[in-house]
């Protein structure tokens, strides 16, 4: 058996992402010891029941002691509080990373508190499901997905390589970019889709001319696809909106402009404009399937043979 | 073996829906003979290669001769032309139905041409995938889905019951409602979701600050879900927009209003409003899963164990 990448990994937060990391670390033997800490005593107890770690600590500062990898898997809005809490206990030479969906805000919240000699490298694995909590994780979540790291100027190259090796060992491909660009990219590929999904489900929920029972019965005609994203963790998504405001508002504005043009085409019966838009969007799905980021099975593979 | 429901069924149009009907009719022995007609000679030849029917006719008027069930599976904008074409050849006592996604327009296009003694009962099976064409169909497409019939005043009850029995034999539950209400319901559960999906994929495609390759690589964070609906048949969806204009514009207006409120909550950092919206939308997905209209597996079951 090869030597594990890390001696001790501390997971602060044990939701969908944290618990998936715990499982793959165990399965791939990426650390000798897994220490888990999370704010809620119930969740910590559940993580222990599931046997996700080797030690369970209510105090995050105790959990990170002696750890050579610390992963924050928490709502992005909690970053500063947790950074302040654990900073004095971080081991010299440790790598501190996170898995948050926004990066510029996380950097601003955490970087000022990181002690000298600790390698802070923000990260974001582009993977997930609509479920949350320690039961929702699974070891293959990161397989064939991308993990984006947003190292700050002056980051130690060895630490960066070690964290990259960790994510590759979790099954991911690794990209690096600066935090601002990350936030712009994620605003269009993730944040806007979630907002749109939440919004349309809210609109349907408010109608007085169409009953909720009708929405549910006939949802297979398209609507149900949106309900998946709209079932995601509310706290996480509130924080994303509050912490990537500028990029999200920019993408929302573009989306709304385009929607106004589409609305106009419908109102004026411009069949050619509609046909042209509906044709060019087909190619993107094909590319996503070819890139291995989506199943080729019709209907996401919902129909089993 | 019980007597089939129909002696001869004529399928005009042999795309995803038509070819799925052909397959289930064969599998469940719902008719003695299946006659297929479609406009494109290539598609008709392909249907024959696939062995979907017993006879293949280039002329839809010839195809419907002697049929006791005629099903139009064509873009809704083609309804009037096809109705005029086949009307003189329809057998007295035959049931004429369609599978179009809008109903008031289909009624307006077809009803004036239906000869006395032919039972015209518009219909819409709420089922589909993003694929199209005769290869895309499968016999279980309608299983556990709903089929909406929108009978006109004075519809013969026996004909209505026979068509309902046909759809139940295809695996569907059957509902009836008036065409206007159908169009309103479908505008929110199907037409708006498709438009939103087409629109966001278009917005992403137009960005200059985020590359197409980035959109593709990181699409698993939400965006890819939308590309499925946005890969649907462009001709069909152009026609839906042109033929359910009023209901779609009404739903678009409500959606845009709600989106403006959401945008405002983000701009002003109203975390409570965001949290409240993101919380109440979770329940609808749960109801859809409980109603058997969606898989409970995370990520639509994309992750295979």
XYZ file of C-alpha atoms in Angstrom:
610
model
C 0.000 0.000 0.000
C 1.481 3.390 -0.970
C 1.998 6.060 1.692
C -1.154 8.274 2.050
C -0.882 11.835 0.730
C -1.672 13.288 4.141
C -1.200 12.190 7.722
C -4.275 13.865 9.109
C -7.125 15.566 7.270
C -9.604 17.713 9.168
C -13.035 18.194 7.614
C -14.873 21.217 8.973
C -18.476 20.764 7.851
C -19.772 17.298 6.927
C -22.590 17.907 4.443
C -22.863 16.547 0.904
C -19.350 17.644 -0.086
C -17.564 17.091 3.224
C -19.012 13.623 3.668
C -18.185 12.699 0.069
C -14.577 13.746 0.717
C -14.558 11.638 3.918
C -15.741 8.611 1.963
C -13.267 8.949 -0.899
C -10.371 9.694 1.484
C -11.153 6.458 3.284
C -11.714 4.450 0.126
C -8.561 5.682 -1.611
C -6.463 5.791 1.572
C -5.587 9.468 1.078
C -4.953 10.146 4.778
C -4.030 8.152 7.860
C -6.585 9.886 10.031
C -9.844 11.735 9.344
C -11.006 14.244 11.955
C -14.516 15.658 11.579
C -16.059 18.744 13.092
C -19.358 20.462 12.374
C -21.479 23.028 14.137
C -24.590 20.959 14.790
C -24.204 18.241 17.468
C -26.884 16.161 15.696
C -24.977 16.220 12.417
C -21.717 15.359 14.164
C -23.412 12.417 15.875
C -24.817 11.276 12.533
C -21.354 11.450 10.936
C -20.089 9.229 13.740
C -22.976 6.781 13.263
C -22.058 6.603 9.593
C -18.429 5.979 10.553
C -17.211 8.763 8.279
C -14.115 9.657 10.338
C -11.694 8.482 12.979
C -12.335 11.314 15.454
C -15.234 13.719 15.966
C -14.716 17.113 17.578
C -17.362 19.680 18.507
C -14.648 22.349 18.545
C -13.296 23.084 15.061
C -10.119 24.545 16.571
C -9.386 21.226 18.270
C -10.211 19.338 15.068
C -7.606 21.175 12.982
C -4.769 20.698 15.495
C -1.947 18.788 13.863
C -3.840 18.338 10.589
C -1.784 18.716 7.403
C -4.926 19.219 5.297
C -7.923 21.233 6.475
C -11.017 21.357 4.246
C -13.826 23.817 4.976
C -17.124 22.448 3.658
C -19.429 25.148 5.007
C -21.837 27.782 3.625
C -19.636 30.547 2.176
C -21.145 33.111 4.537
C -19.619 31.259 7.510
C -16.066 31.472 6.142
C -14.774 34.394 8.178
C -16.123 33.173 11.507
C -14.647 29.720 11.011
C -11.306 31.117 9.789
C -10.982 33.287 12.913
C -11.880 30.344 15.100
C -9.415 27.820 13.704
C -6.537 30.139 12.668
C -4.577 29.986 15.968
C -4.702 26.163 15.934
C -3.522 25.566 12.379
C -0.257 23.654 12.079
C 2.694 25.296 10.337
C 2.980 23.864 6.826
C -0.683 22.772 6.733
C -2.784 23.260 3.606
C -6.055 25.085 4.261
C -8.665 24.834 1.488
C -12.402 25.164 1.072
C -15.096 23.930 -1.311
C -17.262 27.067 -1.516
C -19.227 28.063 -4.620
C -17.901 31.634 -4.630
C -14.224 32.462 -4.380
C -13.484 36.217 -4.218
C -15.625 36.591 -1.098
C -14.111 33.492 0.513
C -10.607 34.854 -0.124
C -11.581 38.212 1.405
C -13.071 36.480 4.449
C -10.317 33.950 5.097
C -6.979 35.276 3.807
C -6.490 38.002 6.467
C -6.702 35.398 9.230
C -4.362 32.753 7.841
C -1.140 32.491 9.920
C 2.231 32.687 8.205
C 3.454 29.262 7.141
C -0.055 27.916 6.438
C -0.839 27.408 2.736
C -4.295 28.774 2.001
C -5.499 27.580 -1.418
C -9.192 28.189 -2.147
C -10.965 25.474 -4.112
C -14.310 24.485 -5.597
C -15.170 20.974 -6.739
C -17.801 21.293 -9.486
C -19.934 18.420 -8.296
C -23.057 17.884 -6.279
C -26.594 16.651 -6.147
C -29.771 18.278 -4.869
C -29.469 16.372 -1.583
C -27.640 17.679 1.469
C -26.264 16.440 4.777
C -23.824 13.682 5.753
C -26.073 10.907 4.419
C -26.121 12.441 0.928
C -22.406 12.040 0.169
C -20.819 9.232 -1.826
C -17.247 8.372 -2.747
C -17.670 8.718 -6.528
C -19.197 12.224 -6.434
C -16.048 13.872 -7.813
C -15.277 11.281 -10.445
C -14.729 12.821 -13.852
C -15.823 16.235 -12.566
C -13.615 19.338 -12.474
C -12.159 20.926 -9.374
C -11.196 24.587 -9.699
C -8.404 25.925 -7.484
C -7.897 29.684 -7.228
C -4.403 30.082 -5.735
C -3.389 33.552 -4.558
C -0.240 35.284 -5.791
C 2.816 33.796 -4.104
C 1.223 30.406 -3.372
C 3.774 27.695 -2.640
C 3.980 25.520 -5.795
C 4.542 22.312 -3.837
C 1.470 22.887 -1.710
C -0.546 23.632 -4.850
C 0.701 20.452 -6.475
C -0.081 18.426 -3.370
C -3.653 19.737 -3.198
C -4.052 19.105 -6.946
C -2.815 15.548 -6.447
C -5.401 15.151 -3.687
C -8.253 16.180 -5.967
C -6.976 13.995 -8.783
C -6.912 11.101 -6.322
C -10.566 11.920 -5.563
C -11.267 11.339 -9.274
C -11.355 14.979 -10.437
C -9.602 16.962 -13.117
C -7.992 20.108 -11.731
C -8.042 23.602 -13.212
C -6.649 26.802 -11.772
C -7.917 30.329 -12.393
C -8.174 33.582 -10.470
C -11.037 34.011 -8.003
C -12.780 36.774 -9.989
C -12.909 34.704 -13.150
C -14.160 31.695 -11.182
C -17.022 33.802 -9.845
C -17.998 34.976 -13.322
C -17.903 31.458 -14.799
C -19.893 29.990 -11.929
C -22.437 32.803 -12.119
C -23.486 31.560 -15.562
C -23.001 27.782 -15.245
C -24.348 27.370 -11.740
C -25.730 30.390 -9.912
C -28.031 31.679 -12.657
C -29.425 28.171 -13.390
C -30.256 27.705 -9.719
C -31.892 31.130 -9.444
C -33.953 30.554 -12.573
C -35.026 27.174 -11.266
C -36.000 28.548 -7.861
C -37.822 31.392 -9.584
C -39.939 29.321 -11.983
C -40.928 26.913 -9.232
C -41.976 29.915 -7.162
C -43.973 31.365 -10.078
C -45.824 28.067 -10.570
C -46.485 27.815 -6.857
C -48.179 31.240 -6.873
C -50.636 30.706 -9.737
C -54.319 30.894 -9.007
C -55.577 29.665 -12.410
C -53.559 26.442 -12.435
C -53.754 24.211 -9.361
C -50.734 22.771 -7.591
C -52.084 19.297 -8.301
C -52.031 20.063 -12.048
C -48.460 21.324 -11.867
C -47.461 18.091 -10.136
C -49.389 15.702 -12.401
C -48.151 17.183 -15.658
C -44.642 18.074 -14.516
C -43.028 15.446 -16.757
C -43.557 17.821 -19.670
C -40.599 19.937 -18.569
C -41.238 21.543 -15.194
C -39.904 18.673 -13.088
C -36.377 19.188 -14.464
C -36.238 22.559 -12.702
C -37.457 21.224 -9.384
C -34.199 19.335 -8.883
C -32.021 22.442 -8.674
C -34.797 24.198 -6.751
C -34.560 21.497 -4.071
C -30.965 22.429 -3.234
C -29.865 23.599 0.200
C -31.448 27.032 0.956
C -28.718 28.249 3.325
C -25.963 27.458 0.849
C -27.787 29.254 -1.960
C -28.720 32.278 0.103
C -25.030 32.693 0.867
C -24.034 32.248 -2.782
C -26.396 35.067 -3.775
C -25.115 37.356 -1.048
C -21.455 36.608 -1.812
C -21.361 36.679 -5.611
C -23.732 39.585 -6.074
C -22.021 41.512 -8.864
C -21.412 38.573 -11.201
C -24.918 37.209 -10.591
C -26.571 40.584 -11.262
C -24.558 40.877 -14.481
C -25.660 37.440 -15.719
C -29.265 38.030 -14.605
C -29.329 41.260 -16.609
C -28.117 39.497 -19.757
C -30.580 36.666 -19.279
C -33.468 39.112 -18.831
C -32.506 41.071 -21.938
C -32.430 37.888 -23.981
C -35.759 36.813 -22.496
C -37.303 40.147 -23.460
C -36.135 39.589 -27.049
C -37.614 36.085 -27.013
C -40.882 37.438 -25.621
C -40.983 39.995 -28.408
C -40.426 37.275 -31.026
C -43.366 35.345 -29.586
C -45.609 38.400 -29.445
C -44.893 39.342 -33.047
C -44.957 35.768 -34.353
C -41.355 35.818 -35.544
C -41.081 32.087 -36.255
C -37.667 32.384 -37.880
C -36.071 34.020 -34.806
C -37.586 31.315 -32.599
C -36.437 28.528 -34.893
C -32.903 29.966 -35.046
C -32.534 30.177 -31.260
C -34.033 26.714 -30.746
C -31.608 25.271 -33.288
C -28.327 26.720 -32.079
C -28.844 25.598 -28.481
C -28.809 21.902 -29.491
C -25.075 21.860 -30.168
C -24.076 22.795 -26.624
C -25.705 19.715 -25.139
C -23.925 17.533 -27.670
C -20.595 19.085 -26.621
C -21.339 18.528 -22.932
C -22.108 14.869 -23.574
C -18.937 14.508 -25.665
C -16.921 16.090 -22.832
C -18.181 13.358 -20.482
C -20.072 15.835 -18.300
C -23.551 14.472 -19.071
C -25.251 11.186 -19.832
C -26.214 10.546 -23.466
C -29.277 8.576 -22.341
C -32.568 10.312 -23.167
C -34.307 12.039 -20.252
C -31.130 11.901 -18.096
C -31.519 8.120 -18.118
C -34.707 8.267 -16.069
C -36.262 5.608 -18.325
C -34.703 2.333 -17.388
C -34.702 -0.320 -20.127
C -55.830 -13.148 -27.071
C -58.500 -10.460 -26.591
C -59.900 -8.604 -29.588
C -57.805 -5.471 -30.362
C -59.440 -2.108 -29.576
C -59.154 -0.991 -33.207
C -59.060 -2.690 -36.561
C -56.805 -0.204 -38.279
C -54.854 2.686 -36.777
C -53.306 5.304 -39.052
C -50.376 7.273 -37.667
C -49.765 10.540 -39.500
C -46.293 11.635 -38.451
C -43.842 9.096 -37.035
C -41.538 11.085 -34.724
C -40.880 10.476 -31.041
C -44.587 10.289 -30.132
C -45.910 8.625 -33.279
C -43.250 5.934 -33.236
C -43.781 5.312 -29.519
C -47.490 4.814 -30.231
C -46.621 2.414 -33.065
C -44.446 0.374 -30.709
C -46.945 0.169 -27.864
C -49.835 -0.589 -30.261
C -47.830 -3.524 -31.572
C -46.673 -4.690 -28.168
C -50.089 -4.486 -26.547
C -51.980 -5.640 -29.658
C -54.172 -2.537 -29.696
C -54.914 -2.701 -33.433
C -54.930 -5.326 -36.179
C -53.128 -3.095 -38.625
C -50.831 -0.080 -38.303
C -50.620 2.256 -41.303
C -47.910 4.925 -41.236
C -47.605 8.103 -43.249
C -45.230 11.008 -42.890
C -44.176 13.909 -45.072
C -40.495 13.094 -45.478
C -39.739 10.075 -47.711
C -36.519 9.439 -45.714
C -38.409 9.277 -42.420
C -41.056 7.001 -43.946
C -38.315 4.683 -45.235
C -36.701 4.674 -41.800
C -40.028 3.760 -40.161
C -40.274 0.847 -42.578
C -36.703 -0.258 -41.812
C -37.591 -0.201 -38.121
C -40.689 -2.292 -38.891
C -42.937 0.130 -37.019
C -46.047 -0.523 -39.115
C -47.775 -2.898 -41.487
C -48.178 -0.456 -44.367
C -46.369 2.772 -45.310
C -48.086 5.444 -47.393
C -46.574 8.642 -48.776
C -50.098 10.041 -49.150
C -51.726 10.721 -45.754
C -55.169 10.627 -47.388
C -54.538 7.078 -48.563
C -53.172 6.133 -45.144
C -56.350 7.129 -43.290
C -58.709 5.253 -45.614
C -60.650 2.685 -43.644
C -58.841 3.480 -40.378
C -60.998 3.538 -37.243
C -58.342 5.499 -35.314
C -56.291 8.277 -36.872
C -53.549 9.894 -34.759
C -51.858 13.097 -35.914
C -48.325 13.283 -34.495
C -47.179 16.420 -36.292
C -45.994 19.930 -35.391
C -49.107 21.838 -34.315
C -48.624 24.402 -37.094
C -49.232 21.692 -39.704
C -52.639 20.742 -38.288
C -54.867 22.629 -40.699
C -53.041 21.542 -43.837
C -53.129 17.891 -42.797
C -56.787 18.092 -41.715
C -57.796 19.480 -45.106
C -55.770 16.828 -46.855
C -57.157 13.788 -45.020
C -60.720 14.978 -44.272
C -62.364 13.608 -47.439
C -60.821 10.164 -46.876
C -61.817 9.701 -43.215
C -64.114 6.753 -42.575
C -67.515 7.412 -41.029
C -67.347 6.516 -37.330
C -63.576 6.913 -37.162
C -61.912 8.621 -34.200
C -59.541 11.417 -35.181
C -57.123 12.586 -32.505
C -53.802 14.369 -32.221
C -50.919 14.612 -29.763
C -50.122 18.322 -30.087
C -48.770 20.427 -27.221
C -51.344 23.197 -27.717
C -55.056 22.531 -27.976
C -57.144 25.648 -28.675
C -55.217 26.332 -31.883
C -55.397 22.693 -32.958
C -59.172 22.720 -32.457
C -59.476 25.913 -34.492
C -57.353 24.459 -37.280
C -58.921 20.999 -37.481
C -62.555 21.157 -36.299
C -63.947 23.051 -39.326
C -62.702 20.344 -41.686
C -63.903 17.251 -39.848
C -66.709 15.497 -41.772
C -69.958 14.657 -40.020
C -69.831 11.223 -38.429
C -66.108 11.425 -37.616
C -65.304 11.800 -33.900
C -62.644 14.469 -33.479
C -61.190 14.331 -29.945
C -58.020 16.398 -29.400
C -55.418 14.886 -27.106
C -52.012 15.450 -25.584
C -49.926 12.747 -23.942
C -47.697 14.438 -21.340
C -44.598 12.442 -22.153
C -41.456 12.823 -24.174
C -37.703 13.029 -24.203
C -35.346 15.532 -25.797
C -34.790 13.188 -28.733
C -36.876 13.230 -31.911
C -37.570 11.101 -34.940
C -38.754 7.490 -35.439
C -35.662 6.016 -33.765
C -36.311 7.945 -30.552
C -39.625 6.292 -29.643
C -40.108 3.427 -27.195
C -43.105 1.417 -26.058
C -42.973 2.467 -22.401
C -42.885 6.229 -23.040
C -46.464 6.743 -21.849
C -46.271 4.489 -18.825
C -47.476 6.191 -15.659
C -47.703 9.534 -17.486
C -50.903 11.521 -17.990
C -52.764 11.963 -21.252
C -55.043 14.984 -21.465
C -58.063 14.816 -23.768
C -59.948 18.033 -24.571
C -63.262 16.847 -26.014
C -65.480 19.452 -27.692
C -69.101 20.028 -26.640
C -71.307 17.265 -28.018
C -68.529 14.672 -28.256
C -69.855 11.130 -28.520
C -69.324 9.523 -25.059
C -68.577 6.094 -26.509
C -65.870 7.476 -28.781
C -64.393 9.373 -25.833
C -64.411 6.232 -23.712
C -62.803 4.237 -26.508
C -59.990 6.741 -26.957
C -59.516 6.877 -23.174
C -59.293 3.084 -23.096
C -56.658 3.289 -25.839
C -54.469 5.640 -23.800
C -54.921 3.584 -20.669
C -53.830 0.542 -22.661
C -50.722 2.559 -23.625
C -49.977 2.859 -19.902
C -51.318 6.369 -19.288
C -53.764 7.926 -16.883
C -56.395 9.982 -18.681
C -57.711 13.422 -17.745
C -60.166 15.607 -19.623
C -60.336 19.401 -19.573
C -61.261 22.179 -21.942
C -58.691 23.292 -24.546
C -58.186 26.770 -23.043
C -57.401 25.400 -19.606
C -55.050 22.844 -21.128
C -53.146 25.636 -22.846
C -52.792 27.603 -19.614
C -51.609 24.582 -17.636
C -49.120 23.551 -20.306
C -47.824 27.102 -20.611
C -46.503 26.880 -17.044
C -45.522 23.209 -16.773
C -43.995 22.811 -20.217
C -43.804 25.832 -22.514
C -42.240 28.287 -20.070
C -39.653 25.720 -18.850
C -38.609 25.051 -22.446
C -38.365 28.763 -23.264
C -36.335 29.491 -20.137
C -34.025 26.612 -20.960
C -33.552 27.726 -24.575
C -32.980 31.267 -23.338
C -30.321 30.546 -20.732
C -28.408 28.304 -23.106
C -28.518 31.140 -25.638
C -27.306 33.655 -23.044
C -24.359 31.415 -22.112
C -23.537 30.872 -25.773
C -23.275 34.644 -26.316
C -20.881 35.511 -23.478
C -17.511 36.964 -24.355
C -15.998 36.837 -20.842
C -16.640 33.136 -20.280
C -15.544 30.701 -22.970
C -17.736 27.977 -24.414
C -15.206 25.423 -23.228
C -15.628 26.662 -19.643
C -19.407 26.433 -19.897
C -19.066 22.839 -21.098
C -16.443 21.723 -18.560
C -18.236 23.105 -15.524
C -21.788 22.427 -16.677
C -22.356 19.752 -14.007
C -22.857 22.558 -11.506
C -26.366 23.229 -12.835
C -26.284 24.413 -16.426
C -26.367 20.959 -18.032
C -29.863 20.307 -16.636
C -31.211 23.066 -18.894
C -29.494 21.807 -22.005
C -31.768 18.771 -22.111
C -34.953 20.760 -22.726
C -32.973 23.124 -24.972
C -32.098 20.153 -27.192
C -35.752 19.522 -28.056
C -37.109 19.663 -31.605
C -36.910 23.273 -32.901
C -39.822 22.991 -35.360
C -42.142 21.610 -32.738
C -41.220 24.357 -30.277
C -41.430 27.168 -32.800
C -44.990 26.033 -33.492
C -45.857 25.796 -29.798
C -44.752 29.420 -29.308
C -46.721 30.612 -32.309
C -49.856 28.676 -31.346
C -50.091 29.275 -27.602
C -49.017 32.886 -27.652
C -51.407 34.414 -25.128
C -50.933 31.873 -22.360
C -47.153 31.847 -22.853
C -46.914 35.654 -22.745
C -48.989 35.658 -19.559
C -46.708 33.114 -17.849
C -43.565 34.851 -19.128
C -44.773 38.128 -17.651
C -45.342 36.543 -14.236
C -41.979 34.807 -14.360
C -40.203 38.065 -15.246
C -41.933 39.955 -12.459
C -40.863 37.333 -9.947
C -37.339 37.376 -11.354
C -37.181 41.152 -10.949
C -38.161 40.757 -7.279
C -35.466 38.107 -6.835
C -32.918 40.358 -8.518
C -33.852 43.164 -6.149
C -33.436 40.860 -3.125
C -29.945 39.989 -4.350
C -29.014 43.618 -5.022
C -30.135 44.733 -1.581
C -28.762 41.702 0.223
C -32.157 40.565 1.518
C -31.022 37.161 2.778
C -34.337 36.382 4.469
C -36.343 36.801 1.226
C -33.854 34.566 -0.586
C -33.944 31.934 2.128
C -37.747 31.943 2.180
C -38.051 31.422 -1.588
C -35.345 28.749 -1.622
C -37.118 26.900 1.175
C -40.666 26.785 -0.121
C -39.669 25.409 -3.538
C -38.330 22.182 -1.993
C -41.773 20.839 -1.206
C -42.959 20.773 -4.804
C -40.251 18.350 -5.870
C -41.140 16.070 -2.984
C -44.788 16.069 -4.154
C -43.775 15.289 -7.732
C -41.694 12.327 -6.570
C -44.560 11.109 -4.361
C -46.936 11.361 -7.338
C -44.672 8.997 -9.282
C -43.790 11.648 -11.873
C -40.082 11.828 -10.998
C -37.306 9.569 -9.799
C -36.266 9.916 -6.150
C -32.655 9.100 -7.053
C -30.287 12.061 -6.612
C -29.230 13.862 -9.790
C -32.054 12.204 -11.789
C -30.265 8.887 -11.202
C -27.315 9.931 -13.362
C -24.935 8.430 -10.791
C -25.083 4.711 -11.192
C -24.138 2.715 -8.108
